[in-house]
PDB file of C-alpha atoms and ligand atoms in Angstrom:
ATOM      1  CA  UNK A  16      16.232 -16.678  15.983  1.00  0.00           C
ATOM      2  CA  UNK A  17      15.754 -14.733  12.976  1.00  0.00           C
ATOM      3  CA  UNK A  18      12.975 -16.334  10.757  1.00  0.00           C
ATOM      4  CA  UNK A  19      13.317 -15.955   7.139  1.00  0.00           C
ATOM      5  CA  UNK A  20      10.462 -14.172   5.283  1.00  0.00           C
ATOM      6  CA  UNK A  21       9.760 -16.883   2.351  1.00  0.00           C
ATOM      7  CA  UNK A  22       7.940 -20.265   3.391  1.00  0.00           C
ATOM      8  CA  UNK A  23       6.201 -19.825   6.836  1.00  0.00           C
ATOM      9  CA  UNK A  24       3.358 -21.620   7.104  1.00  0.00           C
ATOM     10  CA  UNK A  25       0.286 -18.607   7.309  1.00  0.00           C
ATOM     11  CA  UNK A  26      -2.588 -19.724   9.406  1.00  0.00           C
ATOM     12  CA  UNK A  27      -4.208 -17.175   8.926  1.00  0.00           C
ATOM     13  CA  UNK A  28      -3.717 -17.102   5.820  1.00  0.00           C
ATOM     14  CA  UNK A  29      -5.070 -21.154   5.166  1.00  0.00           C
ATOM     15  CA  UNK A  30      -7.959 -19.856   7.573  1.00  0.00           C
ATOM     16  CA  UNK A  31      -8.812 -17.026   4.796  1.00  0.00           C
ATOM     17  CA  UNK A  32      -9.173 -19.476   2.160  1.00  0.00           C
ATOM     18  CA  UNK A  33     -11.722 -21.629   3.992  1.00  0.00           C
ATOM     19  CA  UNK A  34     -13.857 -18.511   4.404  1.00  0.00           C
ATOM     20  CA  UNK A  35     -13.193 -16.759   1.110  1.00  0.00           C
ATOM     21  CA  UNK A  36     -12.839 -19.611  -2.085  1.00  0.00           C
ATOM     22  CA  UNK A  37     -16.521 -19.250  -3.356  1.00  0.00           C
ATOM     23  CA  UNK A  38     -16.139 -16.268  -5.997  1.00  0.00           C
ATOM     24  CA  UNK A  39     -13.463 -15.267  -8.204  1.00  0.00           C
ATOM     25  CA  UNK A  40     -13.289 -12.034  -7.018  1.00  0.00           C
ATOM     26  CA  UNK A  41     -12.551 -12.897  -3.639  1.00  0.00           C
ATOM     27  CA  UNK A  42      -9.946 -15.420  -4.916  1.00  0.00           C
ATOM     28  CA  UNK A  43      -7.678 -12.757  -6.597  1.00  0.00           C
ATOM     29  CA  UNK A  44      -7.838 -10.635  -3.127  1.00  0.00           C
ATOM     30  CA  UNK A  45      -7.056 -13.123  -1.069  1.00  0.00           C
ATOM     31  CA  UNK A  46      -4.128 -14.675  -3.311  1.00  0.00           C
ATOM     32  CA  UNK A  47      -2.664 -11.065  -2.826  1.00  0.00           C
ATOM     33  CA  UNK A  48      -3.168 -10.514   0.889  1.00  0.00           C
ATOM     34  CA  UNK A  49      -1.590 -14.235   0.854  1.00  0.00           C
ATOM     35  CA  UNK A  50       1.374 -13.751  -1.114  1.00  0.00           C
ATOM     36  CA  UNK A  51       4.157 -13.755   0.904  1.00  0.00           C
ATOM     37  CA  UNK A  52       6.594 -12.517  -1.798  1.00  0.00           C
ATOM     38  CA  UNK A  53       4.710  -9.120  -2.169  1.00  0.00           C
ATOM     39  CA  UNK A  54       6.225  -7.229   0.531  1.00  0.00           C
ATOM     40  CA  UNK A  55       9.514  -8.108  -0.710  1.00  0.00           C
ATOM     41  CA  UNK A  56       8.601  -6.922  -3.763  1.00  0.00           C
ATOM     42  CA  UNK A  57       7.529  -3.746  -2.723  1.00  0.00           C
ATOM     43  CA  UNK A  58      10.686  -3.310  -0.867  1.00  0.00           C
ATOM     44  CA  UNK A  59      12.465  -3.366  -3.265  1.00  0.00           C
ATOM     45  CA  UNK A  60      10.610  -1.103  -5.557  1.00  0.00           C
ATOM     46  CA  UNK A  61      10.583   1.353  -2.697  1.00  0.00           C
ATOM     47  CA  UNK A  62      14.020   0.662  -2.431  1.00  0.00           C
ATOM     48  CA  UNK A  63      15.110   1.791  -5.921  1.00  0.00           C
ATOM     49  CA  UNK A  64      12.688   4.589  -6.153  1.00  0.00           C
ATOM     50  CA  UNK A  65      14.242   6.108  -2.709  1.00  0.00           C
ATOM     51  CA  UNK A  66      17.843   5.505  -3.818  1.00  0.00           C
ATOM     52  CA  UNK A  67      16.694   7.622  -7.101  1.00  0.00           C
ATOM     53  CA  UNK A  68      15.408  10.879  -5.084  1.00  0.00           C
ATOM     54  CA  UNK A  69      19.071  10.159  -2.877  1.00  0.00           C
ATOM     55  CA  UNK A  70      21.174  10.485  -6.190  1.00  0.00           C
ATOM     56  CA  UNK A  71      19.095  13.254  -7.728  1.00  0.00           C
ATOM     57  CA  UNK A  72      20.262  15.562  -4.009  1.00  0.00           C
ATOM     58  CA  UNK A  73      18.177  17.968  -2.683  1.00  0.00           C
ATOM     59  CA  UNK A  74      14.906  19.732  -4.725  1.00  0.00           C
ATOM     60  CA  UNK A  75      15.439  23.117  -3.094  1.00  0.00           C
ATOM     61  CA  UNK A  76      18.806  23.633  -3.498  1.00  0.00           C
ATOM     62  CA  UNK A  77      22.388  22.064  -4.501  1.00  0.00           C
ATOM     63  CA  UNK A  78      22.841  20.234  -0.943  1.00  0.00           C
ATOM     64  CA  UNK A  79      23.153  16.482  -0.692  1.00  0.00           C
ATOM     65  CA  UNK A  80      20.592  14.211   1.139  1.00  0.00           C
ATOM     66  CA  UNK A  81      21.201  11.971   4.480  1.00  0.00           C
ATOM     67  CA  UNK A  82      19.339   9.258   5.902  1.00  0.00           C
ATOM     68  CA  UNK A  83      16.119  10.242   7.676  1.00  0.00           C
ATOM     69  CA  UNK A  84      14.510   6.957   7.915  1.00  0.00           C
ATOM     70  CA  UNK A  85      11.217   6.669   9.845  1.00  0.00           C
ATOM     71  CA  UNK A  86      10.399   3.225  11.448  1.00  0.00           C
ATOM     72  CA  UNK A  87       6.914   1.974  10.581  1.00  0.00           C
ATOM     73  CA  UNK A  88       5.474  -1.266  12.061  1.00  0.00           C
ATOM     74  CA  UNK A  89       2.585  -1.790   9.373  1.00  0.00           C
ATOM     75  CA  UNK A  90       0.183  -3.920   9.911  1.00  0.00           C
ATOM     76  CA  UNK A  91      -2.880  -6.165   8.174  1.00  0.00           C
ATOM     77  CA  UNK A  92      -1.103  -9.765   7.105  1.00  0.00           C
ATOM     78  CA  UNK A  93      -0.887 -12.653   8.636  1.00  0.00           C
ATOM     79  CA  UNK A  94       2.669 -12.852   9.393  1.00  0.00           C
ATOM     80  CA  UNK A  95       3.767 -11.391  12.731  1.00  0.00           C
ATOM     81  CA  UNK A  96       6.336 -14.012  13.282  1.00  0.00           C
ATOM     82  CA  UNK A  97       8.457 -12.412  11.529  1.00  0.00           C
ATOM     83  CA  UNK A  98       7.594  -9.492  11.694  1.00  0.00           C
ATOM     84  CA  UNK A  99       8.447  -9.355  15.590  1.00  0.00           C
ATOM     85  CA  UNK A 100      12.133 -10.006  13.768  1.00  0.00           C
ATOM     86  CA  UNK A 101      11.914  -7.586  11.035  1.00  0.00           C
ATOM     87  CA  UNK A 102      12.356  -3.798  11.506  1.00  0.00           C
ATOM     88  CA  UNK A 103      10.479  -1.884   8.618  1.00  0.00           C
ATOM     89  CA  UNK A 104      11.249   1.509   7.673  1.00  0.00           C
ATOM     90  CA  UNK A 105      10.376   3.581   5.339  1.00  0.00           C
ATOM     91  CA  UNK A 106      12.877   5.770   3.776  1.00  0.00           C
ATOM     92  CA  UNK A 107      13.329   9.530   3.523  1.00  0.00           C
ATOM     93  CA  UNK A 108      15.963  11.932   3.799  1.00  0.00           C
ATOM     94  CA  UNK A 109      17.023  15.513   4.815  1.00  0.00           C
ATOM     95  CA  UNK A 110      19.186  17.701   2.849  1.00  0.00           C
ATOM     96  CA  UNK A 111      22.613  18.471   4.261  1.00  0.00           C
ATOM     97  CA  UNK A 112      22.580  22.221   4.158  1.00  0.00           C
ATOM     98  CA  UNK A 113      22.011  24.744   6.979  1.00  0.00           C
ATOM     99  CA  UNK A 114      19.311  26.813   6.395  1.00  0.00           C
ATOM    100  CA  UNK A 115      17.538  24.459   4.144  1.00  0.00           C
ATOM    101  CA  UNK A 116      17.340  20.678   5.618  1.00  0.00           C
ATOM    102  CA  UNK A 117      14.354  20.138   3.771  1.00  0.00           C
ATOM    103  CA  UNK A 118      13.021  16.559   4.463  1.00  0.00           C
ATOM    104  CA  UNK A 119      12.163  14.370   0.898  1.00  0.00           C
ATOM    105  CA  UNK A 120       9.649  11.614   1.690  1.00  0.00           C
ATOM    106  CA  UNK A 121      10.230   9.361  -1.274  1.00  0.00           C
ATOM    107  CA  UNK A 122       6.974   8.177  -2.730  1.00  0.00           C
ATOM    108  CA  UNK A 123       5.805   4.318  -1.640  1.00  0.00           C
ATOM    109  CA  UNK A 124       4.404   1.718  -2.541  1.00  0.00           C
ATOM    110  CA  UNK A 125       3.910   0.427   0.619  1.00  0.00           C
ATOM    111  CA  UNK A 126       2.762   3.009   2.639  1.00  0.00           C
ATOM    112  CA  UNK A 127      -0.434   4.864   2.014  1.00  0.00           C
ATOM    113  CA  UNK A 128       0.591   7.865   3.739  1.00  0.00           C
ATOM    114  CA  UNK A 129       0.534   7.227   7.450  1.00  0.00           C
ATOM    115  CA  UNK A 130      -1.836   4.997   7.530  1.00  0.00           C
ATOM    116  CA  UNK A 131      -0.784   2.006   9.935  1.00  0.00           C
ATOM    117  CA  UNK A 132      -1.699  -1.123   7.757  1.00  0.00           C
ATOM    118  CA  UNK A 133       0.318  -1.915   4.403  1.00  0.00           C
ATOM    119  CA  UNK A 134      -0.865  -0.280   1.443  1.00  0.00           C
ATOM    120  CA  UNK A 135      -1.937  -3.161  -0.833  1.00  0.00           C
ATOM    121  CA  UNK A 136      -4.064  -4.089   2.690  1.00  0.00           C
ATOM    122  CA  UNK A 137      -5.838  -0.665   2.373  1.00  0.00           C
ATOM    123  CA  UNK A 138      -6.225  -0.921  -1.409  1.00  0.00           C
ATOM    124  CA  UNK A 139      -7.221  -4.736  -1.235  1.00  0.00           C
ATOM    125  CA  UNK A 140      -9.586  -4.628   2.126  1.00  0.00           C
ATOM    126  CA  UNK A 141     -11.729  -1.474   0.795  1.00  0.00           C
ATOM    127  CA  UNK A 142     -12.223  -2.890  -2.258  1.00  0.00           C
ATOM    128  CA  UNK A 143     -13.747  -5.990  -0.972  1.00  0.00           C
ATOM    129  CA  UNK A 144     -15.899  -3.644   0.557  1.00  0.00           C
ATOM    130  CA  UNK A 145     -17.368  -3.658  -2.950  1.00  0.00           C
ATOM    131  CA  UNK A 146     -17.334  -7.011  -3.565  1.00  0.00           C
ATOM    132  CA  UNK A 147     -17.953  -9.624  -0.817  1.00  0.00           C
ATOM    133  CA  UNK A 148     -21.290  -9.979   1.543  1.00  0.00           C
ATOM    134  CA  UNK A 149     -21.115  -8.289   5.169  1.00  0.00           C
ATOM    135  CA  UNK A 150     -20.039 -11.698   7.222  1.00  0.00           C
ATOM    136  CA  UNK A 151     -17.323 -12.522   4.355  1.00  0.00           C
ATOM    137  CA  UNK A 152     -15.842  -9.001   5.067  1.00  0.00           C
ATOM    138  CA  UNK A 153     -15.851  -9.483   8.919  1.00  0.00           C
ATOM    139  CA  UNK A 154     -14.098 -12.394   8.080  1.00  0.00           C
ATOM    140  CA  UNK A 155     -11.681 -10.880   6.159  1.00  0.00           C
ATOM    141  CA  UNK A 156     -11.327  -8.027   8.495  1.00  0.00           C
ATOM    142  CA  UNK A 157     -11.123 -10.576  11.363  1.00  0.00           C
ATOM    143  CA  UNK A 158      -8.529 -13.209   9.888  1.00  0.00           C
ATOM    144  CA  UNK A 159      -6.241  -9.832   8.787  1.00  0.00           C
ATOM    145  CA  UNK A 160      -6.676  -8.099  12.743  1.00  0.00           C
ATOM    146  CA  UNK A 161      -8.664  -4.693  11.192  1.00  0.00           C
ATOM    147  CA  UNK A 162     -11.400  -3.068  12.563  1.00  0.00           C
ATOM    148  CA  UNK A 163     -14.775  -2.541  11.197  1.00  0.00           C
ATOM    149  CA  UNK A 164     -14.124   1.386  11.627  1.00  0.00           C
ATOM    150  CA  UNK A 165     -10.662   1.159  10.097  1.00  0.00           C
ATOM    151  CA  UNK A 166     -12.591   0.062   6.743  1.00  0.00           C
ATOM    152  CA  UNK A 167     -15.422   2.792   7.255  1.00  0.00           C
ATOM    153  CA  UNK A 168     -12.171   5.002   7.740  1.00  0.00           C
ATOM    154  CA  UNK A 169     -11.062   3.882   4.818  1.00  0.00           C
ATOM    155  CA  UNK A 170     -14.101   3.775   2.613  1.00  0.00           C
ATOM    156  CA  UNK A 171     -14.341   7.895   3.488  1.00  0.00           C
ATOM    157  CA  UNK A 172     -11.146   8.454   2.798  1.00  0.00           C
ATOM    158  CA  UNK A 173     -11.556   7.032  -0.634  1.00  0.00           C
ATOM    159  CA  UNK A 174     -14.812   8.346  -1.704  1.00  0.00           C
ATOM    160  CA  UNK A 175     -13.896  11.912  -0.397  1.00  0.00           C
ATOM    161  CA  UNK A 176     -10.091  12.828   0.765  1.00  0.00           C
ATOM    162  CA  UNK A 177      -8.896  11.012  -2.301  1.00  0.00           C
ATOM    163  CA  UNK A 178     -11.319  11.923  -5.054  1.00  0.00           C
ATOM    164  CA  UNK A 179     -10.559  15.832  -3.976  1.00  0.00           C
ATOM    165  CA  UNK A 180      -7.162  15.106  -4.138  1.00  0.00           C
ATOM    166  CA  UNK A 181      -4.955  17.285  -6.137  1.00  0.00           C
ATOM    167  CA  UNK A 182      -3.013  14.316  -7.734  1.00  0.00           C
ATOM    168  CA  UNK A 183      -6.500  12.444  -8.368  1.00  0.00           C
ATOM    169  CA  UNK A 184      -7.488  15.664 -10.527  1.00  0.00           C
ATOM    170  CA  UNK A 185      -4.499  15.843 -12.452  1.00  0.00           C
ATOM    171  CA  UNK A 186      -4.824  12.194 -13.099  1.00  0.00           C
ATOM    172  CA  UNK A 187      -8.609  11.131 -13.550  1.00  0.00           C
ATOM    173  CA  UNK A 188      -8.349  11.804 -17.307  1.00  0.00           C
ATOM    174  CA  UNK A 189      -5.773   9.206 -17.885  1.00  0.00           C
ATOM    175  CA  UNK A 190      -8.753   6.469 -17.359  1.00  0.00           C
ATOM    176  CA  UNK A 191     -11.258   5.717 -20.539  1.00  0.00           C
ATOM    177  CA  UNK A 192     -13.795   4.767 -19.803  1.00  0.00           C
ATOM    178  CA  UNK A 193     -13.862   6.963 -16.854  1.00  0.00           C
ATOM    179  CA  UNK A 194     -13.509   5.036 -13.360  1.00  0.00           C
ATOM    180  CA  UNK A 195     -16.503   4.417 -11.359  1.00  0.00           C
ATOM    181  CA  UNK A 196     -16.118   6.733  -8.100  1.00  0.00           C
ATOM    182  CA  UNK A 197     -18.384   5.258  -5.981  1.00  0.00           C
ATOM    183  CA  UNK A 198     -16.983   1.798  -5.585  1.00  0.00           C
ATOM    184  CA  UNK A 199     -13.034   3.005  -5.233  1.00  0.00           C
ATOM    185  CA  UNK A 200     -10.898   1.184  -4.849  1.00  0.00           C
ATOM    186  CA  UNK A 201     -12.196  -1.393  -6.490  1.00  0.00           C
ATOM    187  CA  UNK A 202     -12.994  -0.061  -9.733  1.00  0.00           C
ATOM    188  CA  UNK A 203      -9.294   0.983  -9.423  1.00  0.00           C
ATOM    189  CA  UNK A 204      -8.282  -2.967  -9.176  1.00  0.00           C
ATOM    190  CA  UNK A 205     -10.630  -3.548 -12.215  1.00  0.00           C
ATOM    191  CA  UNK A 206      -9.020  -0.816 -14.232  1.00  0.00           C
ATOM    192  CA  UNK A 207      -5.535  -2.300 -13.783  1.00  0.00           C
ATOM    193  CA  UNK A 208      -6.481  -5.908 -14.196  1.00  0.00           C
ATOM    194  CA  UNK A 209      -5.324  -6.973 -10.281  1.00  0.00           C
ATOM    195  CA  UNK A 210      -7.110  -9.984 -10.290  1.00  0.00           C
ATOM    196  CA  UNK A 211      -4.634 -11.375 -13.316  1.00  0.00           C
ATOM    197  CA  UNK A 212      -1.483 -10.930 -11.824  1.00  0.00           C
ATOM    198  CA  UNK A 213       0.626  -9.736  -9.367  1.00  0.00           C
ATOM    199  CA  UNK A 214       2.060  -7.357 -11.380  1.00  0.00           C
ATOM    200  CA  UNK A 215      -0.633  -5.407 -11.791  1.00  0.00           C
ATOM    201  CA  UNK A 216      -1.006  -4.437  -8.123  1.00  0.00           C
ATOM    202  CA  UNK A 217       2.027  -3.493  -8.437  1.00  0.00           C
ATOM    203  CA  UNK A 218       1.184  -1.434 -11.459  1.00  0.00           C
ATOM    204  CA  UNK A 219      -1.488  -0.029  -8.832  1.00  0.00           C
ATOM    205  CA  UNK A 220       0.359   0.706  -6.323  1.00  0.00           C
ATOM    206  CA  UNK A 221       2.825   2.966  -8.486  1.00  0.00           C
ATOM    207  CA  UNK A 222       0.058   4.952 -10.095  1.00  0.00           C
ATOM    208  CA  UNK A 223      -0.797   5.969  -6.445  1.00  0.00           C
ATOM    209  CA  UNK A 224       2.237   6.298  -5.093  1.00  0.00           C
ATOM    210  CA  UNK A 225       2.422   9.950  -5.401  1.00  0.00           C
ATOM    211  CA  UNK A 226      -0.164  10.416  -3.047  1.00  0.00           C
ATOM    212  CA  UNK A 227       1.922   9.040  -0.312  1.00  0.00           C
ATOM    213  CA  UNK A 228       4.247  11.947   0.375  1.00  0.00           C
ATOM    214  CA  UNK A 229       4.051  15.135   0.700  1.00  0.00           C
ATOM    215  CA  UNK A 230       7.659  16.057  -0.048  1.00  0.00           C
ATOM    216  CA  UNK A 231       7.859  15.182  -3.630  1.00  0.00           C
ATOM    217  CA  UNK A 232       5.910  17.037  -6.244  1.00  0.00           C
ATOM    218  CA  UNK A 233       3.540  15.459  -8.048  1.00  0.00           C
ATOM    219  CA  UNK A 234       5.287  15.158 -11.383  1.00  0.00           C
ATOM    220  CA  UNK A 235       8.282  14.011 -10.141  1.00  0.00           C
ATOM    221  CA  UNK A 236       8.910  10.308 -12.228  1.00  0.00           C
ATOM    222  CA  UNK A 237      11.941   7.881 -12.150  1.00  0.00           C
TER     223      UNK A 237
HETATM  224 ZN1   ZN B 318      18.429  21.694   0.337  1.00  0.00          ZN
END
C-alpha cells in the first residue's frame, strides 16, 4: 500500500513535544523537525534547481546532460512509514560526450553532502546543541534515531571543515554583524530568523547549498 506523505500521525513526533515544549527555542526546532510538508518542499526546490543545471548542458563543454541519479535513504524524522514506500534520490547528471562525461551534482537543499541524515536534521540537531540542556538533546537525538557521536561529528564538522571552507570564506562577509563561530549552526538559524517561519530555513538551506556538491562552482546561481 503506498501511504501518502501528508497527514500520518508522527509518534515520534507527539513524543518530541512532550519532552521539548518548555522554551521557545526548542519550540521553533521541533515545529521544523515536525513539519511534515518540509521535505516536500525541499523536493521541489531541489527539483527546479536540478532541472536548471539539466537545461543549462554541460559546464565543460557543448554536450548535453543525462540522468545520473544517486539513491539516498536519508535519515533523522520520524516518518519511516513512508519512507519504506518512498524511494529518494538525489539528482545529478553526466554529460553525453565521449571524452568528457563529466558528472554535475546539482546543489541541495536536502542533502548536506553525503551525510546520511536530511539536511535541515543536521542544521536543526547541531544547533540545539547550542541551545537545549544535555538530557533534552538525548531526547532529541533519541526520539529522531541519531547518535550522540553523529552530533559530536557534526559539531566538528561545523566548527572546523566548514568554517575553512572555501565557500564559507567567500561568503562570511555577507553577515553584519559578523556570525558567532563558535555556536554554528545556530547562530546561522538566528541570522536567518528560522524560528519565525518556515521559509526561512528554507532561506538557510539555499545559502548553504553550495557546499553540497562538488561539481558546481561556487558562483554558479539560478
Ligand atoms: Zn561535457
Amino acid at each position: 500500500m503506498r501511504i501518502p506523505r501528508e497527514g500520518l500521525p508522527s509518534r515520534g513526533f507527539s513524543l518530541l513535544c512532550k519532552l521539548l515544549n518548555n522554551a521557545k527555542r526548542e519550540n521553533w526546532c521541533q515545529c521544523h523537525l515536525a513539519d511534515q510538508q518540509i521535505p516536500q518542499l525541499l523536493e521541489k526546490v531541489d527539483a527546479d534547481v536540478a532541472e536548471k543545471i539539466r537545461q543549462g548542458g554541460c559546464l565543460h563543454c557543448a554536450g548535453k546532460l543525462h540522468s545520473a541519479k544517486y539513491r539516498r535513504k536519508p535519515r533523522g524524522q520520524p516518518k519511516q512509514d513512508w519512507e519504506r514506500d518512498q524511494e529518494v534520490y538525489r539528482a545529478s547528471f553526466c554529460c553525453d560526450q565521449d571524452g568528457c562525461r563529466k558528472r554535475h551534482t546539482p546543489p541541495s537543499v536536502r542533502f548536506l553532502g553525503r551525510k546520511v541524515y536530511w539536511g535541515f536534521v543536521v542544521v536543526l540537531v547541531a544547533a540545539m546543541q547550542h541551545g537545549i540542556t544535555p538530557p533534552r538533546l538525548h531526547a532529541l537525538r533519541e526520539s529522531l534515531g541519531v547518535a550522540r557521536r553523529t552530533v559530536e561529528h557534526w559539531r566538528e564538522w561545523w566548527l572546523h571543515t566548514f568554517v575553512q571552507s572555501p565557500f564559507w570564506n567567500a561568503a562570511r562577509a555577507r553577515f553584519s554583524p559578523p556570525i558567532d563561530l563558535k555556536t554554528l549552526p545556530l547562530s546561522f538559524c538566528e541570522a536567518f530568523g528560522v524560528e519565525e517561519r518556515r521559509d526561512r530555513l528554507l532561506a538557510l538551506l539555499q545559502f548553504l547549498s553550495p557546499i553540497t556538491t562538488d561539481s558546481i562552482p561556487l558562483g554558479w546561481s539560478m
